[in-house]
């Protein structure tokens, strides 16, 4: 069962009815836990061992961390008056060290599960190349199937532990509630990667039914389905046709395919986020926004601030900041000062952290070298643009280009989109070798050809019209969203105007959406 | 409470708009010669009179000429078979017909190939849904015969339209549907032979019958999808409950098709055992004594489907067996213990 199936709609409708029964208020979080466990099972995962292990490790880790914090507070409250400053500092340092050990061990357990089940095969495969005699790939231990949502709940769990460790939030005393936080059904399969500080209040609180919330939730669900079924699902066969048989296409078609895939992936993933945010919003639980019109970005760095926000902010807060302030980064900075210009030397700790973050981002997406390369390429482009910023500014100055020049901004957006599209050669290939073959094709066999077979392979008339109409509406709504929240604008209109819009969108969904058994087709990002 | 009323009213509005849109799209885009229009129309016109039903898949739908069959057997019959019709669909269509008609005989076509497909295309299921009368019957089939994911496709014609830009077809459909001929029922597909049956004029051009070495696929009763076997048996049980005579019927196939099976005997035995279990007749026309002489390739449109003329021939041959059976004679005399093509090949 996926969230875009009719089965899920029935499941969800039943849940909402029970959830808002007057006597259920106190038990709402329990109902959500039952629903989440059921959804996890119905979504095809009958292996609960990993998520139970992650929940227990998270629960124990968070509670131990908080106990240490409490111990420190109580001890200092009692003894601070009798202690000297160095003694207090030493005591705090010892507690910090203990907390650090707890945190590290909890993360080792949680991350260890992820490494074994998601990266085991990859690691064993690579080790076998170095030590062919070992034959590690044949070991069952390295051939486990990654359970649904493990990449997402692992990050949520680590983020929560780090927040508790830093005292940003209090730990949850109820293990079932910790389980609900990790397993909450709208975000288990592909995020958003929620933060405990943002979610706990809503997730464990009591909620009254709100018509406004219901109405807004339905708007988001409808819009999400439109993006998924009219744009993403219609474009998928065309994208698959190009990349499944890329040998038969020119570099031009392959590059178009990369652009199509960028759009398809955005419609698919943001559609999913809208749908789950709508479903969750109706229940009174707001999920983190995952997208802010990324194709309007003027640079790759901005794109990553607008795309998969919950992932990029997670890496920023829990990996980039700690890394850039770590002692190796500081030491590197000192070395940099000796051999580099002062401006670049200042950037060294950030560049060091960025490289690791992007390596990890690639690895998070998939256990393969092509994804690592994809992540590293993202990082290298951003690092280069940071290092070369003065040179770019000099050229801009010479060309008399103002930053607020509209044509310049459009050029930047197009340039960013082309870079993003080009980088899609990594996820779209079946192997690292395949990625290089795609790049080779794009550069060595690039000839522009404006035929239907070259530009829109495998696309019927109906598909073509559906995609064009879908994209025009999508673009218009995105432009309006850039100017302010769309639902507020919609709500300003009278009832008939509003409903003409809703019904028009619904009928377009019925007319141009991909239905049939294909409707059960999952979402692209669920594979990560 | 206020919210529930508000939601209810809006839901009603959505349903009304979708229903109106659906009717409009169906009128404009469903081909004026689509057989389902005529089948349903004839079905309601004949309601209360149909005595004999022909059920099954495309081999039954294209295998019987209804006029000849009725003339030869003195019956009033209707054909509810359709391409790749799932057995559960047959069951619900049969129930639907029996509800409104004094049915006393059912010829239940057997199709091992369709029953071996665990996942039949949703479009074939839509042929069942479109032929069922009333919301209750449709709902019954949707719940028991399809997965919930197929519902939008089965319920809404608007999601089935392949080309919304084919305005030429829309114009033609609307013009034709507004015409007198359409109301009279004469605008149907030229191969539609009335009362649900089909019969093409194409003649099968085939190579001579192959040798044993050319036989490729073997039938294995384990390949039969359990759900369809259960529904096949449910069809027989339903008829027996209602005192309706059931005859299992395997329409004739070309020698080429028969030879593609490594051995057709397991199919014959599989359905023969079911027939024996329920005490019903099983007439396997691939074991018909005169199979090779009567059903030559000229009466087929392809390897396994009879053509227009073949439908007439089969109806006559079927009537011969049926009359003998009605007269209390043994029907064994019409059939051999082995497929005549195997006799020749070996």
JSON list of N, CA and C in Angstrom, two decimals, chain A residues 443-474:
[
{"chain": "A", "resi": 443, "resn": "UNK", "atom": "N", "xyz": [28.45, 14.31, -24.46]},
{"chain": "A", "resi": 443, "resn": "UNK", "atom": "CA", "xyz": [29.47, 15.19, -25.03]},
{"chain": "A", "resi": 443, "resn": "UNK", "atom": "C", "xyz": [29.98, 14.74, -26.40]},
{"chain": "A", "resi": 444, "resn": "UNK", "atom": "N", "xyz": [30.01, 13.42, -26.61]},
{"chain": "A", "resi": 444, "resn": "UNK", "atom": "CA", "xyz": [30.61, 12.95, -27.87]},
{"chain": "A", "resi": 444, "resn": "UNK", "atom": "C", "xyz": [29.58, 12.80, -28.99]},
{"chain": "A", "resi": 445, "resn": "UNK", "atom": "N", "xyz": [28.31, 12.68, -28.62]},
{"chain": "A", "resi": 445, "resn": "UNK", "atom": "CA", "xyz": [27.31, 12.41, -29.65]},
{"chain": "A", "resi": 445, "resn": "UNK", "atom": "C", "xyz": [26.17, 13.42, -29.56]},
{"chain": "A", "resi": 446, "resn": "UNK", "atom": "N", "xyz": [26.55, 14.68, -29.39]},
{"chain": "A", "resi": 446, "resn": "UNK", "atom": "CA", "xyz": [25.52, 15.70, -29.20]},
{"chain": "A", "resi": 446, "resn": "UNK", "atom": "C", "xyz": [25.17, 16.36, -30.54]},
{"chain": "A", "resi": 447, "resn": "UNK", "atom": "N", "xyz": [24.01, 16.04, -31.05]},
{"chain": "A", "resi": 447, "resn": "UNK", "atom": "CA", "xyz": [23.55, 16.77, -32.23]},
{"chain": "A", "resi": 447, "resn": "UNK", "atom": "C", "xyz": [22.06, 17.06, -32.06]},
{"chain": "A", "resi": 448, "resn": "UNK", "atom": "N", "xyz": [21.76, 18.35, -32.23]},
{"chain": "A", "resi": 448, "resn": "UNK", "atom": "CA", "xyz": [20.38, 18.79, -31.99]},
{"chain": "A", "resi": 448, "resn": "UNK", "atom": "C", "xyz": [19.46, 18.26, -33.09]},
{"chain": "A", "resi": 449, "resn": "UNK", "atom": "N", "xyz": [18.36, 17.68, -32.63]},
{"chain": "A", "resi": 449, "resn": "UNK", "atom": "CA", "xyz": [17.43, 17.07, -33.58]},
{"chain": "A", "resi": 449, "resn": "UNK", "atom": "C", "xyz": [16.01, 17.30, -33.05]},
{"chain": "A", "resi": 450, "resn": "UNK", "atom": "N", "xyz": [15.26, 18.12, -33.79]},
{"chain": "A", "resi": 450, "resn": "UNK", "atom": "CA", "xyz": [13.93, 18.45, -33.29]},
{"chain": "A", "resi": 450, "resn": "UNK", "atom": "C", "xyz": [12.85, 17.54, -33.88]},
{"chain": "A", "resi": 451, "resn": "UNK", "atom": "N", "xyz": [12.97, 16.26, -33.59]},
{"chain": "A", "resi": 451, "resn": "UNK", "atom": "CA", "xyz": [11.91, 15.33, -34.02]},
{"chain": "A", "resi": 451, "resn": "UNK", "atom": "C", "xyz": [11.24, 14.80, -32.76]},
{"chain": "A", "resi": 452, "resn": "UNK", "atom": "N", "xyz": [10.03, 14.27, -32.94]},
{"chain": "A", "resi": 452, "resn": "UNK", "atom": "CA", "xyz": [9.29, 13.77, -31.79]},
{"chain": "A", "resi": 452, "resn": "UNK", "atom": "C", "xyz": [10.05, 12.60, -31.14]},
{"chain": "A", "resi": 453, "resn": "UNK", "atom": "N", "xyz": [10.61, 11.74, -32.00]},
{"chain": "A", "resi": 453, "resn": "UNK", "atom": "CA", "xyz": [11.33, 10.56, -31.49]},
{"chain": "A", "resi": 453, "resn": "UNK", "atom": "C", "xyz": [12.55, 10.97, -30.67]},
{"chain": "A", "resi": 454, "resn": "UNK", "atom": "N", "xyz": [13.17, 12.08, -31.05]},
{"chain": "A", "resi": 454, "resn": "UNK", "atom": "CA", "xyz": [14.38, 12.51, -30.33]},
{"chain": "A", "resi": 454, "resn": "UNK", "atom": "C", "xyz": [14.05, 13.34, -29.10]},
{"chain": "A", "resi": 455, "resn": "UNK", "atom": "N", "xyz": [13.00, 14.13, -29.20]},
{"chain": "A", "resi": 455, "resn": "UNK", "atom": "CA", "xyz": [12.67, 15.06, -28.09]},
{"chain": "A", "resi": 455, "resn": "UNK", "atom": "C", "xyz": [11.69, 14.45, -27.09]},
{"chain": "A", "resi": 456, "resn": "UNK", "atom": "N", "xyz": [10.72, 13.71, -27.58]},
{"chain": "A", "resi": 456, "resn": "UNK", "atom": "CA", "xyz": [9.70, 13.16, -26.68]},
{"chain": "A", "resi": 456, "resn": "UNK", "atom": "C", "xyz": [9.44, 11.68, -26.97]},
{"chain": "A", "resi": 457, "resn": "UNK", "atom": "N", "xyz": [10.43, 10.84, -26.78]},
{"chain": "A", "resi": 457, "resn": "UNK", "atom": "CA", "xyz": [10.22, 9.42, -27.13]},
{"chain": "A", "resi": 457, "resn": "UNK", "atom": "C", "xyz": [9.13, 8.77, -26.27]},
{"chain": "A", "resi": 458, "resn": "UNK", "atom": "N", "xyz": [8.41, 7.86, -26.91]},
{"chain": "A", "resi": 458, "resn": "UNK", "atom": "CA", "xyz": [7.38, 7.07, -26.22]},
{"chain": "A", "resi": 458, "resn": "UNK", "atom": "C", "xyz": [6.23, 7.90, -25.67]},
{"chain": "A", "resi": 459, "resn": "UNK", "atom": "N", "xyz": [6.09, 9.10, -26.17]},
{"chain": "A", "resi": 459, "resn": "UNK", "atom": "CA", "xyz": [5.05, 9.98, -25.61]},
{"chain": "A", "resi": 459, "resn": "UNK", "atom": "C", "xyz": [3.88, 10.07, -26.59]},
{"chain": "A", "resi": 460, "resn": "UNK", "atom": "N", "xyz": [2.69, 9.69, -26.13]},
{"chain": "A", "resi": 460, "resn": "UNK", "atom": "CA", "xyz": [1.50, 9.80, -26.97]},
{"chain": "A", "resi": 460, "resn": "UNK", "atom": "C", "xyz": [0.98, 11.23, -26.94]},
{"chain": "A", "resi": 461, "resn": "UNK", "atom": "N", "xyz": [0.02, 11.50, -27.82]},
{"chain": "A", "resi": 461, "resn": "UNK", "atom": "CA", "xyz": [-0.57, 12.85, -27.88]},
{"chain": "A", "resi": 461, "resn": "UNK", "atom": "C", "xyz": [-1.18, 13.25, -26.55]},
{"chain": "A", "resi": 462, "resn": "UNK", "atom": "N", "xyz": [-1.92, 12.29, -25.98]},
{"chain": "A", "resi": 462, "resn": "UNK", "atom": "CA", "xyz": [-2.59, 12.57, -24.70]},
{"chain": "A", "resi": 462, "resn": "UNK", "atom": "C", "xyz": [-1.56, 12.91, -23.62]},
{"chain": "A", "resi": 463, "resn": "UNK", "atom": "N", "xyz": [-0.48, 12.14, -23.59]},
{"chain": "A", "resi": 463, "resn": "UNK", "atom": "CA", "xyz": [0.57, 12.37, -22.59]},
{"chain": "A", "resi": 463, "resn": "UNK", "atom": "C", "xyz": [1.17, 13.75, -22.77]},
{"chain": "A", "resi": 464, "resn": "UNK", "atom": "N", "xyz": [1.43, 14.08, -24.04]},
{"chain": "A", "resi": 464, "resn": "UNK", "atom": "CA", "xyz": [2.08, 15.35, -24.34]},
{"chain": "A", "resi": 464, "resn": "UNK", "atom": "C", "xyz": [1.22, 16.52, -23.85]},
{"chain": "A", "resi": 465, "resn": "UNK", "atom": "N", "xyz": [-0.06, 16.47, -24.21]},
{"chain": "A", "resi": 465, "resn": "UNK", "atom": "CA", "xyz": [-0.96, 17.56, -23.80]},
{"chain": "A", "resi": 465, "resn": "UNK", "atom": "C", "xyz": [-1.07, 17.61, -22.28]},
{"chain": "A", "resi": 466, "resn": "UNK", "atom": "N", "xyz": [-1.20, 16.43, -21.66]},
{"chain": "A", "resi": 466, "resn": "UNK", "atom": "CA", "xyz": [-1.32, 16.37, -20.20]},
{"chain": "A", "resi": 466, "resn": "UNK", "atom": "C", "xyz": [-0.11, 17.00, -19.53]},
{"chain": "A", "resi": 467, "resn": "UNK", "atom": "N", "xyz": [1.07, 16.65, -20.05]},
{"chain": "A", "resi": 467, "resn": "UNK", "atom": "CA", "xyz": [2.31, 17.18, -19.43]},
{"chain": "A", "resi": 467, "resn": "UNK", "atom": "C", "xyz": [2.40, 18.69, -19.62]},
{"chain": "A", "resi": 468, "resn": "UNK", "atom": "N", "xyz": [2.09, 19.16, -20.83]},
{"chain": "A", "resi": 468, "resn": "UNK", "atom": "CA", "xyz": [2.18, 20.61, -21.09]},
{"chain": "A", "resi": 468, "resn": "UNK", "atom": "C", "xyz": [1.21, 21.36, -20.19]},
{"chain": "A", "resi": 469, "resn": "UNK", "atom": "N", "xyz": [-0.05, 20.91, -20.16]},
{"chain": "A", "resi": 469, "resn": "UNK", "atom": "CA", "xyz": [-1.05, 21.59, -19.31]},
{"chain": "A", "resi": 469, "resn": "UNK", "atom": "C", "xyz": [-0.59, 21.52, -17.85]},
{"chain": "A", "resi": 470, "resn": "UNK", "atom": "N", "xyz": [-0.16, 20.34, -17.44]},
{"chain": "A", "resi": 470, "resn": "UNK", "atom": "CA", "xyz": [0.29, 20.15, -16.06]},
{"chain": "A", "resi": 470, "resn": "UNK", "atom": "C", "xyz": [1.43, 21.09, -15.72]},
{"chain": "A", "resi": 471, "resn": "UNK", "atom": "N", "xyz": [2.41, 21.19, -16.62]},
{"chain": "A", "resi": 471, "resn": "UNK", "atom": "CA", "xyz": [3.57, 22.03, -16.33]},
{"chain": "A", "resi": 471, "resn": "UNK", "atom": "C", "xyz": [3.23, 23.52, -16.33]},
{"chain": "A", "resi": 472, "resn": "UNK", "atom": "N", "xyz": [2.32, 23.91, -17.22]},
{"chain": "A", "resi": 472, "resn": "UNK", "atom": "CA", "xyz": [1.92, 25.33, -17.24]},
{"chain": "A", "resi": 472, "resn": "UNK", "atom": "C", "xyz": [1.26, 25.69, -15.91]},
{"chain": "A", "resi": 473, "resn": "UNK", "atom": "N", "xyz": [0.35, 24.83, -15.45]},
{"chain": "A", "resi": 473, "resn": "UNK", "atom": "CA", "xyz": [-0.33, 25.09, -14.17]},
{"chain": "A", "resi": 473, "resn": "UNK", "atom": "C", "xyz": [0.69, 25.07, -13.03]},
{"chain": "A", "resi": 474, "resn": "UNK", "atom": "N", "xyz": [1.57, 24.10, -13.08]},
{"chain": "A", "resi": 474, "resn": "UNK", "atom": "CA", "xyz": [2.60, 23.93, -12.05]},
{"chain": "A", "resi": 474, "resn": "UNK", "atom": "C", "xyz": [3.48, 25.19, -11.98]}
]
